[in-house]
mmCIF file of C-alpha atoms in Angstrom:
data_model
loop_
_atom_site.group_PDB
_atom_site.id
_atom_site.type_symbol
_atom_site.label_atom_id
_atom_site.label_comp_id
_atom_site.label_asym_id
_atom_site.label_seq_id
_atom_site.Cartn_x
_atom_site.Cartn_y
_atom_site.Cartn_z
ATOM 1 C CA MET O 1 0.008 -0.015 -0.028
ATOM 2 C CA LYS O 2 2.754 2.183 0.327
ATOM 3 C CA LEU O 3 3.639 5.007 -2.162
ATOM 4 C CA LEU O 4 6.359 6.304 -4.181
ATOM 5 C CA SER O 5 5.485 9.811 -3.505
ATOM 6 C CA PHE O 6 7.907 11.606 -5.661
ATOM 7 C CA ALA O 7 8.666 11.058 -9.427
ATOM 8 C CA LEU O 8 12.113 9.267 -10.501
ATOM 9 C CA SER O 9 12.212 11.080 -13.536
ATOM 10 C CA SER O 10 15.698 9.966 -14.379
ATOM 11 C CA LEU O 11 14.389 6.048 -14.235
ATOM 12 C CA ALA O 12 11.054 6.864 -16.073
ATOM 13 C CA LEU O 13 8.898 5.459 -13.397
ATOM 14 C CA THR O 14 5.976 7.150 -15.110
ATOM 15 C CA SER O 15 6.432 4.707 -18.023
ATOM 16 C CA ALA O 16 5.311 5.706 -21.748
ATOM 17 C CA LEU O 17 3.218 3.974 -23.886
ATOM 18 C CA SER O 18 5.967 2.370 -25.755
ATOM 19 C CA VAL O 19 7.469 -0.645 -24.016
ATOM 20 C CA PRO O 20 10.522 1.015 -22.051
ATOM 21 C CA ALA O 21 13.942 -0.715 -21.331
ATOM 22 C CA LYS O 22 14.400 -2.468 -17.787
ATOM 23 C CA VAL O 23 14.858 -0.369 -14.530
ATOM 24 C CA ASN O 24 18.429 -1.000 -13.531
ATOM 25 C CA TYR O 25 18.931 0.161 -9.753
ATOM 26 C CA ALA O 26 22.351 -1.089 -9.782
ATOM 27 C CA GLY O 27 23.961 1.632 -7.215
ATOM 28 C CA PHE O 28 20.573 2.507 -5.589
ATOM 29 C CA LYS O 29 20.537 2.826 -1.922
ATOM 30 C CA VAL O 30 17.715 3.131 0.113
ATOM 31 C CA TYR O 31 18.008 5.810 3.299
ATOM 32 C CA ARG O 32 15.921 5.742 6.362
ATOM 33 C CA VAL O 33 14.999 9.526 7.362
ATOM 34 C CA THR O 34 13.733 10.297 10.693
ATOM 35 C CA VAL O 35 11.704 13.049 10.315
ATOM 36 C CA GLY O 36 11.099 14.293 14.086
ATOM 37 C CA ASN O 37 9.955 17.503 13.838
ATOM 38 C CA ASN O 38 11.915 18.336 10.636
ATOM 39 C CA VAL O 39 8.993 17.893 8.169
ATOM 40 C CA ALA O 40 10.212 21.020 6.070
ATOM 41 C CA ALA O 41 13.443 20.392 5.861
ATOM 42 C CA VAL O 42 12.539 16.475 4.696
ATOM 43 C CA LYS O 43 10.363 17.788 2.370
ATOM 44 C CA ALA O 44 13.033 20.507 0.672
ATOM 45 C CA VAL O 45 15.855 17.714 0.429
ATOM 46 C CA LEU O 46 12.842 15.147 -1.328
ATOM 47 C CA SER O 47 11.812 18.232 -3.651
ATOM 48 C CA LYS O 48 14.933 19.631 -4.472
ATOM 49 C CA LEU O 49 16.608 16.330 -5.696
ATOM 50 C CA ASN O 50 13.355 14.879 -6.873
ATOM 51 C CA LEU O 51 13.816 12.053 -5.147
ATOM 52 C CA ALA O 52 11.326 8.769 -4.823
ATOM 53 C CA THR O 53 10.057 7.288 -1.028
ATOM 54 C CA TRP O 54 8.462 4.013 -0.018
ATOM 55 C CA THR O 55 6.626 5.709 2.583
ATOM 56 C CA GLY O 56 4.396 8.619 1.975
ATOM 57 C CA ALA O 57 4.890 11.925 2.341
ATOM 58 C CA PRO O 58 6.857 13.187 5.505
ATOM 59 C CA LYS O 59 5.182 13.801 8.771
ATOM 60 C CA ALA O 60 5.758 14.718 12.260
ATOM 61 C CA ASN O 61 7.659 11.745 14.437
ATOM 62 C CA SER O 62 7.539 9.553 11.391
ATOM 63 C CA VAL O 63 9.753 7.827 8.971
ATOM 64 C CA VAL O 64 10.708 8.282 5.373
ATOM 65 C CA ASP O 65 12.363 5.295 3.067
ATOM 66 C CA VAL O 66 14.025 7.448 0.525
ATOM 67 C CA VAL O 67 15.203 5.925 -2.891
ATOM 68 C CA VAL O 68 18.728 7.550 -4.045
ATOM 69 C CA PRO O 69 20.119 7.125 -7.258
ATOM 70 C CA PRO O 70 23.792 7.008 -7.939
ATOM 71 C CA SER O 71 23.876 10.479 -9.563
ATOM 72 C CA GLN O 72 22.280 11.868 -6.442
ATOM 73 C CA LEU O 73 24.090 10.235 -3.653
ATOM 74 C CA GLN O 74 26.687 13.074 -3.203
ATOM 75 C CA SER O 75 23.683 15.496 -3.072
ATOM 76 C CA PHE O 76 21.588 13.900 -1.142
ATOM 77 C CA LYS O 77 24.724 13.143 1.895
ATOM 78 C CA ALA O 78 25.411 17.188 1.690
ATOM 79 C CA ASP O 79 21.653 18.270 1.795
ATOM 80 C CA ALA O 80 20.586 15.489 4.233
ATOM 81 C CA SER O 81 23.810 15.994 6.717
ATOM 82 C CA VAL O 82 21.802 17.703 9.473
ATOM 83 C CA LEU O 83 18.899 15.200 9.372
ATOM 84 C CA ASN O 84 19.093 11.497 10.961
ATOM 85 C CA THR O 85 19.278 8.956 8.390
ATOM 86 C CA GLU O 86 20.585 5.462 8.217
ATOM 87 C CA VAL O 87 20.945 3.168 5.202
ATOM 88 C CA MET O 88 18.791 0.374 4.492
ATOM 89 C CA HIS O 89 19.521 -0.964 1.342
ATOM 90 C CA GLU O 90 23.339 -0.446 0.202
ATOM 91 C CA ASP O 91 22.796 -1.557 -3.202
ATOM 92 C CA LEU O 92 19.089 -2.086 -4.064
ATOM 93 C CA GLY O 93 20.104 -3.451 -7.515
ATOM 94 C CA LEU O 94 21.614 -6.385 -5.784
ATOM 95 C CA SER O 95 19.074 -6.776 -3.190
ATOM 96 C CA ILE O 96 16.415 -7.262 -5.933
ATOM 97 C CA ALA O 97 19.200 -9.575 -8.135
ATOM 98 C CA GLU O 98 19.513 -11.647 -4.778
ATOM 99 C CA GLU O 99 15.969 -11.463 -4.324
ATOM 100 C CA SER O 100 14.518 -12.682 -7.612
ATOM 101 C CA GLN O 101 16.763 -15.812 -7.802
ATOM 102 C CA TYR O 102 13.543 -17.636 -9.093
ATOM 103 C CA ALA O 103 13.833 -21.569 -7.849
ATOM 104 C CA VAL O 104 13.075 -23.940 -10.803
ATOM 105 C CA TYR O 105 9.308 -25.361 -10.449
ATOM 106 C CA ALA O 106 8.456 -28.387 -11.889
ATOM 107 C CA ALA O 107 4.733 -28.492 -12.739
ATOM 108 C CA GLY O 108 3.020 -31.554 -10.570
ATOM 109 C CA SER O 109 5.115 -30.444 -7.530
ATOM 110 C CA ALA O 110 2.859 -28.289 -5.216
ATOM 111 C CA ASN O 111 4.626 -28.833 -1.753
ATOM 112 C CA ALA O 112 5.921 -26.830 0.748
ATOM 113 C CA THR O 113 9.654 -26.279 -0.792
ATOM 114 C CA TRP O 114 7.464 -23.670 -2.920
ATOM 115 C CA PHE O 115 7.429 -21.213 0.090
ATOM 116 C CA ASN O 116 11.512 -20.986 -0.123
ATOM 117 C CA SER O 117 11.936 -18.832 -2.842
ATOM 118 C CA TYR O 118 10.015 -16.185 -4.740
ATOM 119 C CA HIS O 119 9.056 -17.464 -8.643
ATOM 120 C CA ALA O 120 7.981 -16.303 -11.849
ATOM 121 C CA ILE O 121 4.255 -15.236 -12.994
ATOM 122 C CA ALA O 122 3.644 -18.448 -15.270
ATOM 123 C CA ASP O 123 4.602 -20.777 -11.952
ATOM 124 C CA HIS O 124 2.414 -19.368 -9.591
ATOM 125 C CA VAL O 125 -0.450 -20.175 -12.039
ATOM 126 C CA GLN O 126 0.588 -23.505 -12.220
ATOM 127 C CA PHE O 127 1.238 -23.969 -8.529
ATOM 128 C CA LEU O 128 -2.432 -23.057 -7.798
ATOM 129 C CA LYS O 129 -3.656 -25.595 -10.388
ATOM 130 C CA ASP O 130 -1.686 -28.128 -8.958
ATOM 131 C CA LEU O 131 -2.546 -27.706 -5.427
ATOM 132 C CA GLN O 132 -6.349 -28.045 -6.723
ATOM 133 C CA SER O 133 -5.619 -30.868 -8.542
ATOM 134 C CA SER O 134 -4.118 -32.565 -5.563
ATOM 135 C CA TYR O 135 -7.409 -32.311 -3.757
ATOM 136 C CA PRO O 136 -10.441 -31.932 -6.315
ATOM 137 C CA SER O 137 -13.132 -33.396 -4.301
ATOM 138 C CA ASN O 138 -13.361 -29.542 -2.264
ATOM 139 C CA SER O 139 -11.564 -27.101 -4.353
ATOM 140 C CA GLU O 140 -11.761 -25.892 -7.982
ATOM 141 C CA ILE O 141 -9.866 -23.164 -9.754
ATOM 142 C CA LEU O 142 -11.506 -19.649 -10.456
ATOM 143 C CA VAL O 143 -10.820 -17.370 -13.026
ATOM 144 C CA ALA O 144 -12.832 -14.047 -11.487
ATOM 145 C CA GLY O 145 -12.035 -12.542 -15.008
ATOM 146 C CA LYS O 146 -9.373 -10.742 -17.197
ATOM 147 C CA SER O 147 -6.992 -8.086 -16.494
ATOM 148 C CA ASN O 148 -6.012 -5.379 -18.849
ATOM 149 C CA SER O 149 -3.763 -7.368 -20.857
ATOM 150 C CA GLY O 150 -5.746 -10.425 -20.563
ATOM 151 C CA ARG O 151 -4.378 -12.393 -18.479
ATOM 152 C CA ASP O 152 -6.457 -14.732 -16.082
ATOM 153 C CA ILE O 153 -7.153 -13.206 -12.534
ATOM 154 C CA ILE O 154 -6.823 -16.809 -11.461
ATOM 155 C CA GLY O 155 -7.967 -17.967 -7.944
ATOM 156 C CA ILE O 156 -8.829 -21.279 -5.682
ATOM 157 C CA HIS O 157 -12.620 -21.927 -4.064
ATOM 158 C CA ILE O 158 -11.877 -24.266 -0.956
ATOM 159 C CA TRP O 159 -14.950 -25.948 0.503
ATOM 160 C CA GLY O 160 -15.756 -28.492 3.197
ATOM 161 C CA SER O 161 -18.756 -30.301 4.299
ATOM 162 C CA GLY O 162 -22.275 -29.364 2.442
ATOM 163 C CA GLY O 163 -20.755 -28.999 -0.885
ATOM 164 C CA LYS O 164 -19.275 -26.099 -2.843
ATOM 165 C CA GLY O 165 -21.341 -22.813 -2.795
ATOM 166 C CA SER O 166 -22.920 -23.578 0.453
ATOM 167 C CA LYS O 167 -21.461 -21.382 3.088
ATOM 168 C CA LYS O 168 -20.785 -17.867 3.513
ATOM 169 C CA ALA O 169 -17.714 -16.647 1.727
ATOM 170 C CA ILE O 170 -14.349 -15.618 2.792
ATOM 171 C CA VAL O 171 -12.822 -13.720 0.617
ATOM 172 C CA TRP O 172 -8.873 -13.072 0.386
ATOM 173 C CA HIS O 173 -6.313 -11.318 -2.270
ATOM 174 C CA GLY O 174 -2.796 -10.439 -2.649
ATOM 175 C CA THR O 175 -0.664 -8.395 -5.030
ATOM 176 C CA VAL O 176 -3.289 -5.584 -5.496
ATOM 177 C CA HIS O 177 -0.060 -3.656 -5.690
ATOM 178 C CA ALA O 178 2.241 -4.890 -8.149
ATOM 179 C CA ARG O 179 5.554 -4.836 -6.520
ATOM 180 C CA GLU O 180 4.381 -6.426 -2.774
ATOM 181 C CA TRP O 181 5.610 -10.188 -3.664
ATOM 182 C CA ILE O 182 5.749 -11.715 -0.351
ATOM 183 C CA THR O 183 1.880 -10.828 -0.239
ATOM 184 C CA THR O 184 1.598 -13.779 -3.085
ATOM 185 C CA MET O 185 3.505 -16.218 -1.277
ATOM 186 C CA VAL O 186 1.506 -15.452 1.942
ATOM 187 C CA VAL O 187 -2.280 -15.821 0.374
ATOM 188 C CA GLU O 188 -0.943 -19.175 -1.127
ATOM 189 C CA TYR O 189 0.382 -20.102 2.069
ATOM 190 C CA ALA O 190 -3.196 -19.856 3.574
ATOM 191 C CA ALA O 191 -4.609 -21.951 0.605
ATOM 192 C CA TYR O 192 -1.983 -24.812 0.813
ATOM 193 C CA THR O 193 -2.558 -24.900 4.675
ATOM 194 C CA LEU O 194 -6.105 -25.086 4.676
ATOM 195 C CA LEU O 195 -6.161 -28.104 1.520
ATOM 196 C CA THR O 196 -3.093 -29.797 2.850
ATOM 197 C CA LYS O 197 -4.437 -30.277 6.540
ATOM 198 C CA TYR O 198 -8.114 -30.408 6.181
ATOM 199 C CA ALA O 199 -8.323 -34.256 6.750
ATOM 200 C CA THR O 200 -5.376 -33.951 9.843
ATOM 201 C CA ASP O 201 -6.213 -30.767 11.506
ATOM 202 C CA THR O 202 -9.644 -30.587 13.544
ATOM 203 C CA GLN O 203 -9.505 -26.644 13.890
ATOM 204 C CA ILE O 204 -8.648 -26.248 9.906
ATOM 205 C CA LYS O 205 -11.470 -28.334 9.288
ATOM 206 C CA SER O 206 -14.234 -26.716 11.410
ATOM 207 C CA PHE O 207 -12.888 -23.629 9.189
ATOM 208 C CA VAL O 208 -13.375 -25.024 5.731
ATOM 209 C CA ASP O 209 -16.566 -26.828 6.701
ATOM 210 C CA LYS O 210 -18.018 -23.562 8.129
ATOM 211 C CA TYR O 211 -17.318 -21.403 5.464
ATOM 212 C CA ASP O 212 -16.457 -21.279 1.576
ATOM 213 C CA PHE O 213 -13.199 -20.063 0.703
ATOM 214 C CA TYR O 214 -12.296 -17.604 -2.297
ATOM 215 C CA ILE O 215 -8.522 -17.042 -2.482
ATOM 216 C CA PHE O 216 -6.879 -15.203 -5.119
ATOM 217 C CA PRO O 217 -3.017 -14.467 -4.671
ATOM 218 C CA ILE O 218 -2.574 -12.528 -7.623
ATOM 219 C CA VAL O 219 -5.246 -9.584 -8.568
ATOM 220 C CA ASN O 220 -2.810 -7.316 -10.570
ATOM 221 C CA PRO O 221 -1.310 -9.861 -13.055
ATOM 222 C CA ASP O 222 -0.082 -7.324 -15.292
ATOM 223 C CA GLY O 223 1.609 -4.846 -12.988
ATOM 224 C CA PHE O 224 3.143 -8.272 -11.292
ATOM 225 C CA ALA O 225 4.681 -9.786 -14.761
ATOM 226 C CA TYR O 226 6.129 -5.879 -15.223
ATOM 227 C CA THR O 227 7.852 -6.044 -12.052
ATOM 228 C CA GLN O 228 9.960 -9.158 -12.858
ATOM 229 C CA THR O 229 10.183 -8.258 -16.870
ATOM 230 C CA THR O 230 10.586 -4.622 -16.374
ATOM 231 C CA ASP O 231 10.660 -2.436 -12.918
ATOM 232 C CA ARG O 232 10.634 -4.336 -9.942
ATOM 233 C CA LEU O 233 9.711 -1.517 -8.035
ATOM 234 C CA TRP O 234 6.405 -0.702 -10.257
ATOM 235 C CA ARG O 235 2.963 -0.321 -8.132
ATOM 236 C CA LYS O 236 0.074 -0.103 -10.515
ATOM 237 C CA ASN O 237 -2.226 -1.383 -12.958
ATOM 238 C CA ARG O 238 -1.070 -1.589 -16.397
ATOM 239 C CA GLN O 239 -3.985 0.427 -17.724
ATOM 240 C CA VAL O 240 -3.628 3.249 -20.695
ATOM 241 C CA ASN O 241 -4.825 6.618 -19.499
ATOM 242 C CA SER O 242 -6.608 8.685 -22.091
ATOM 243 C CA GLY O 243 -4.503 11.800 -23.232
ATOM 244 C CA ASN O 244 -1.787 10.801 -21.380
ATOM 245 C CA SER O 245 1.598 8.851 -21.615
ATOM 246 C CA CYS O 246 1.639 7.816 -17.963
ATOM 247 C CA VAL O 247 0.007 4.146 -17.321
ATOM 248 C CA GLY O 248 -1.922 2.651 -14.625
ATOM 249 C CA ARG O 249 -4.407 3.473 -11.929
ATOM 250 C CA ASP O 250 -4.030 2.267 -8.648
ATOM 251 C CA ILE O 251 -6.849 -0.533 -8.116
ATOM 252 C CA ASN O 252 -6.844 0.196 -4.663
ATOM 253 C CA ARG O 253 -8.137 4.038 -5.123
ATOM 254 C CA ASN O 254 -10.159 2.831 -7.706
ATOM 255 C CA TRP O 255 -13.343 1.431 -5.990
ATOM 256 C CA PRO O 256 -16.626 2.985 -6.572
ATOM 257 C CA TYR O 257 -17.434 4.611 -2.617
ATOM 258 C CA VAL O 258 -16.181 7.306 -1.300
ATOM 259 C CA TRP O 259 -13.948 7.481 -4.357
ATOM 260 C CA SER O 260 -12.726 10.890 -4.522
ATOM 261 C CA GLN O 261 -11.155 12.630 -1.525
ATOM 262 C CA ALA O 262 -8.398 15.233 -1.689
ATOM 263 C CA ASP O 263 -5.881 13.594 0.656
ATOM 264 C CA GLY O 264 -7.350 10.183 -0.322
ATOM 265 C CA ALA O 265 -5.918 9.564 -3.736
ATOM 266 C CA SER O 266 -4.066 11.365 -6.524
ATOM 267 C CA THR O 267 -5.877 12.783 -9.549
ATOM 268 C CA ASP O 268 -2.233 12.591 -11.565
ATOM 269 C CA PRO O 269 -2.068 9.762 -13.936
ATOM 270 C CA CYS O 270 1.395 9.753 -13.368
ATOM 271 C CA ALA O 271 1.191 9.199 -9.460
ATOM 272 C CA GLU O 272 1.555 6.014 -7.917
ATOM 273 C CA ASP O 273 -1.655 6.469 -6.013
ATOM 274 C CA TYR O 274 -4.067 7.806 -9.096
ATOM 275 C CA LYS O 275 -7.667 7.274 -8.536
ATOM 276 C CA GLY O 276 -8.361 6.695 -12.299
ATOM 277 C CA PRO O 277 -10.631 9.088 -14.401
ATOM 278 C CA SER O 278 -13.795 7.585 -13.224
ATOM 279 C CA ALA O 279 -15.321 5.414 -10.057
ATOM 280 C CA GLY O 280 -14.561 2.172 -10.324
ATOM 281 C CA ASP O 281 -13.057 2.185 -14.008
ATOM 282 C CA GLY O 282 -10.065 0.026 -13.574
ATOM 283 C CA THR O 283 -10.229 -3.150 -15.505
ATOM 284 C CA GLU O 284 -9.258 -5.285 -12.757
ATOM 285 C CA THR O 285 -11.468 -3.239 -9.753
ATOM 286 C CA LYS O 286 -14.229 -4.315 -12.462
ATOM 287 C CA VAL O 287 -13.648 -7.819 -11.689
ATOM 288 C CA LEU O 288 -12.570 -7.794 -8.204
ATOM 289 C CA LYS O 289 -16.332 -5.818 -7.566
ATOM 290 C CA ALA O 290 -18.255 -8.173 -9.943
ATOM 291 C CA LEU O 291 -16.781 -10.913 -7.648
ATOM 292 C CA ILE O 292 -17.409 -9.548 -4.333
ATOM 293 C CA ASP O 293 -21.066 -8.131 -5.427
ATOM 294 C CA GLY O 294 -21.787 -11.838 -6.421
ATOM 295 C CA LEU O 295 -20.843 -13.220 -3.622
ATOM 296 C CA ALA O 296 -22.684 -10.661 -1.256
ATOM 297 C CA SER O 297 -25.674 -11.044 -3.280
ATOM 298 C CA GLY O 298 -25.751 -14.701 -2.634
ATOM 299 C CA LEU O 299 -25.175 -16.219 0.891
ATOM 300 C CA GLY O 300 -23.176 -13.038 1.433
ATOM 301 C CA VAL O 301 -19.553 -12.234 2.763
ATOM 302 C CA LYS O 302 -18.353 -13.343 6.617
ATOM 303 C CA MET O 303 -14.585 -11.908 5.854
ATOM 304 C CA TYR O 304 -12.976 -9.729 3.500
ATOM 305 C CA THR O 305 -9.111 -9.284 3.239
ATOM 306 C CA ASP O 306 -6.634 -7.276 1.234
ATOM 307 C CA PHE O 307 -3.112 -8.390 1.960
ATOM 308 C CA HIS O 308 -0.277 -5.466 1.685
ATOM 309 C CA SER O 309 3.610 -4.874 2.512
ATOM 310 C CA TYR O 310 4.893 -3.221 4.192
ATOM 311 C CA SER O 311 4.937 -1.774 8.105
ATOM 312 C CA GLN O 312 3.379 -4.503 9.857
ATOM 313 C CA LEU O 313 -0.253 -3.510 10.305
ATOM 314 C CA PHE O 314 -3.730 -5.401 11.344
ATOM 315 C CA MET O 315 -6.354 -2.726 10.078
ATOM 316 C CA TYR O 316 -10.080 -2.327 9.298
ATOM 317 C CA PRO O 317 -12.302 0.380 8.376
ATOM 318 C CA TYR O 318 -12.284 3.018 7.569
ATOM 319 C CA GLY O 319 -9.620 4.648 5.068
ATOM 320 C CA TYR O 320 -11.775 7.603 3.685
ATOM 321 C CA ASP O 321 -12.032 9.905 6.627
ATOM 322 C CA CYS O 322 -10.416 9.404 9.941
ATOM 323 C CA SER O 323 -13.380 10.891 12.086
ATOM 324 C CA ALA O 324 -15.360 7.881 10.719
ATOM 325 C CA VAL O 325 -16.175 5.182 13.378
ATOM 326 C CA VAL O 326 -16.900 1.711 11.652
ATOM 327 C CA PRO O 327 -20.140 0.676 13.373
ATOM 328 C CA ASN O 328 -19.223 -2.624 15.178
ATOM 329 C CA SER O 329 -15.678 -0.751 15.986
ATOM 330 C CA ALA O 330 -15.316 -2.494 19.754
ATOM 331 C CA THR O 331 -15.735 -5.783 17.778
ATOM 332 C CA TYR O 332 -13.155 -4.853 15.092
ATOM 333 C CA GLN O 333 -10.887 -3.557 17.902
ATOM 334 C CA SER O 334 -10.899 -6.837 19.954
ATOM 335 C CA LEU O 335 -10.518 -9.158 17.178
ATOM 336 C CA ALA O 336 -7.469 -6.719 15.652
ATOM 337 C CA ARG O 337 -5.791 -7.275 19.131
ATOM 338 C CA GLY O 338 -6.249 -10.404 19.489
ATOM 339 C CA THR O 339 -4.977 -11.003 15.707
ATOM 340 C CA VAL O 340 -1.821 -9.229 16.118
ATOM 341 C CA SER O 341 -1.431 -10.904 19.509
ATOM 342 C CA ALA O 342 -1.456 -14.150 17.848
ATOM 343 C CA ILE O 343 0.970 -13.073 14.663
ATOM 344 C CA LYS O 344 3.672 -11.805 17.488
ATOM 345 C CA ALA O 345 3.326 -15.279 19.528
ATOM 346 C CA VAL O 346 4.863 -17.328 16.421
ATOM 347 C CA HIS O 347 8.016 -15.495 15.778
ATOM 348 C CA GLY O 348 8.070 -11.855 18.058
ATOM 349 C CA THR O 349 7.124 -10.089 15.065
ATOM 350 C CA SER O 350 5.080 -6.693 16.372
ATOM 351 C CA PHE O 351 1.977 -5.764 14.164
ATOM 352 C CA THR O 352 0.054 -2.408 15.002
ATOM 353 C CA PRO O 353 -3.816 -2.864 14.780
ATOM 354 C CA GLY O 354 -6.108 0.193 13.993
ATOM 355 C CA PRO O 355 -8.184 1.764 11.489
ATOM 356 C CA ILE O 356 -6.748 2.622 8.254
ATOM 357 C CA CYS O 357 -6.865 6.421 7.888
ATOM 358 C CA SER O 358 -5.209 6.841 11.264
ATOM 359 C CA THR O 359 -2.953 3.642 11.410
ATOM 360 C CA ILE O 360 -1.427 4.351 8.131
ATOM 361 C CA TYR O 361 -2.823 7.458 6.253
ATOM 362 C CA GLN O 362 -6.231 8.543 4.190
ATOM 363 C CA VAL O 363 -6.944 6.105 1.640
ATOM 364 C CA SER O 364 -10.313 6.873 -0.448
ATOM 365 C CA GLY O 365 -11.892 4.387 -2.891
ATOM 366 C CA ASP O 366 -10.041 1.372 -1.436
ATOM 367 C CA SER O 367 -11.456 -1.724 -1.215
ATOM 368 C CA VAL O 368 -12.052 -2.566 2.484
ATOM 369 C CA ASP O 369 -14.477 0.319 2.559
ATOM 370 C CA TYR O 370 -16.262 -0.988 -0.215
ATOM 371 C CA ALA O 371 -16.481 -4.492 1.316
ATOM 372 C CA SER O 372 -17.656 -3.085 4.601
ATOM 373 C CA ASP O 373 -20.402 -0.723 3.772
ATOM 374 C CA VAL O 374 -21.429 -1.909 0.120
ATOM 375 C CA ALA O 375 -20.695 -5.771 -0.007
ATOM 376 C CA LYS O 376 -21.818 -5.374 3.939
ATOM 377 C CA ALA O 377 -19.175 -8.132 4.560
ATOM 378 C CA GLU O 378 -19.560 -8.819 8.375
ATOM 379 C CA TYR O 379 -15.474 -7.764 9.207
ATOM 380 C CA SER O 380 -13.188 -6.226 6.372
ATOM 381 C CA PHE O 381 -9.655 -6.044 6.701
ATOM 382 C CA THR O 382 -6.137 -4.738 5.207
ATOM 383 C CA VAL O 383 -3.009 -6.291 6.206
ATOM 384 C CA GLU O 384 0.446 -4.639 6.016
ATOM 385 C CA LEU O 385 2.971 -7.454 5.845
ATOM 386 C CA ARG O 386 6.837 -7.808 6.866
ATOM 387 C CA ASP O 387 8.651 -5.777 7.648
ATOM 388 C CA THR O 388 9.050 -1.991 8.778
ATOM 389 C CA GLY O 389 11.675 -0.789 6.067
ATOM 390 C CA ARG O 390 14.882 -2.577 6.623
ATOM 391 C CA TYR O 391 14.065 -4.468 3.221
ATOM 392 C CA GLY O 392 10.823 -2.576 2.385
ATOM 393 C CA PHE O 393 9.546 -4.302 -1.065
ATOM 394 C CA VAL O 394 12.496 -6.472 -1.481
ATOM 395 C CA LEU O 395 11.712 -8.668 1.083
ATOM 396 C CA PRO O 396 14.516 -11.653 1.150
ATOM 397 C CA ALA O 397 13.303 -14.956 0.203
ATOM 398 C CA SER O 398 14.169 -16.460 3.782
ATOM 399 C CA GLN O 399 11.196 -14.515 5.261
ATOM 400 C CA ILE O 400 8.704 -15.728 3.124
ATOM 401 C CA VAL O 401 8.005 -19.041 5.715
ATOM 402 C CA PRO O 402 8.316 -17.174 9.118
ATOM 403 C CA SER O 403 6.064 -14.336 7.245
ATOM 404 C CA ALA O 404 3.383 -16.625 6.135
ATOM 405 C CA GLN O 405 3.636 -19.032 9.480
ATOM 406 C CA GLU O 406 2.925 -15.717 11.159
ATOM 407 C CA MET O 407 0.144 -14.409 9.281
ATOM 408 C CA TRP O 408 -1.622 -17.852 9.270
ATOM 409 C CA ALA O 409 -1.550 -17.710 12.910
ATOM 410 C CA GLY O 410 -3.735 -14.187 13.026
ATOM 411 C CA ILE O 411 -5.651 -15.486 10.239
ATOM 412 C CA LYS O 412 -6.625 -18.524 12.262
ATOM 413 C CA TYR O 413 -7.458 -16.458 15.287
ATOM 414 C CA LEU O 414 -9.770 -14.638 13.209
ATOM 415 C CA LEU O 415 -11.511 -17.768 11.804
ATOM 416 C CA ALA O 416 -12.036 -18.924 15.452
ATOM 417 C CA HIS O 417 -12.920 -15.412 17.040
ATOM 418 C CA MET O 418 -15.369 -13.991 14.632
#
């Protein structure tokens, strides 16, 4: 969910309609700047050097993670000399190269070794199909629709006793923002755990017998593919903007509910959080809206969860206004506190619970608010997974399994206590 707040013109992050050259991050550094009371000074440095951040605009007593290209290193060091800075990535290009050493996946081998590394998009599709084919009696592959470039938005439907479609829906999805690779793996781990342990774990069996699970690991496949071929830090979808050379809209600012708020999304097609020219006009937004609307009009949605990274936050409505309070706020607070406690019990990782707007920042046109107020999901959450900035979006593969394990503990708590 994090923003690249300032355009990085030297990298052409505002991609032209022609196919761009692969972005090379060799020699780039990522610095963490502790803002404190120096908001104006930090903004001045970012603006002067036209630097990108991974953490939105600077705010008092916050930190910003700043991407600095080699050509700007000396200027940044000089201009930021009075600020408190720490190097997070010594060489961002090297970090990306190490993260992107995909393991070879052999079709038909959907087992736990999958979670030891990141994978190419085609292998993700095959893994999900292989997982489903191993459990054909209580699962099926679903294609919710097509992406802007015509890729399948593929997921898996899992059910227990009573047959498919006989219970309220649980909807989980990841990779709304293309560069958030860890979300793909964590969502797949949840699907894998439900299916592989259904026959042997009585608690998991009770979950699967009680709900129908609709799980979509990659709902922005065009953007995800683009992070693997062209720009590892791409965020949006790949939809053309009429009259503008900048590509994409932020799928999580495009939902047709409280869509346009001044501080909740950008009107600039080149911005990372561009809301789109009209509410709900994003190709993938339409597909996801149709999915949740269809489930809502049937037996209803028990829980909707949108997985993001990074910051280690566990959040609930609302995003559009920090003064708005979700009707069952006390229940949300209790569930969120219990969930973060369950997460921490696994590997000691601390998550912060709270409403989206006051916990991270204002977000308008987001899926969680839509799911809550329009689709009438009983519970609607968004998660920011590991980490808090040491690696940011480029999280080492060694953290996939612990991230998935701790989040599964949180999910189990929710399923048991909703």
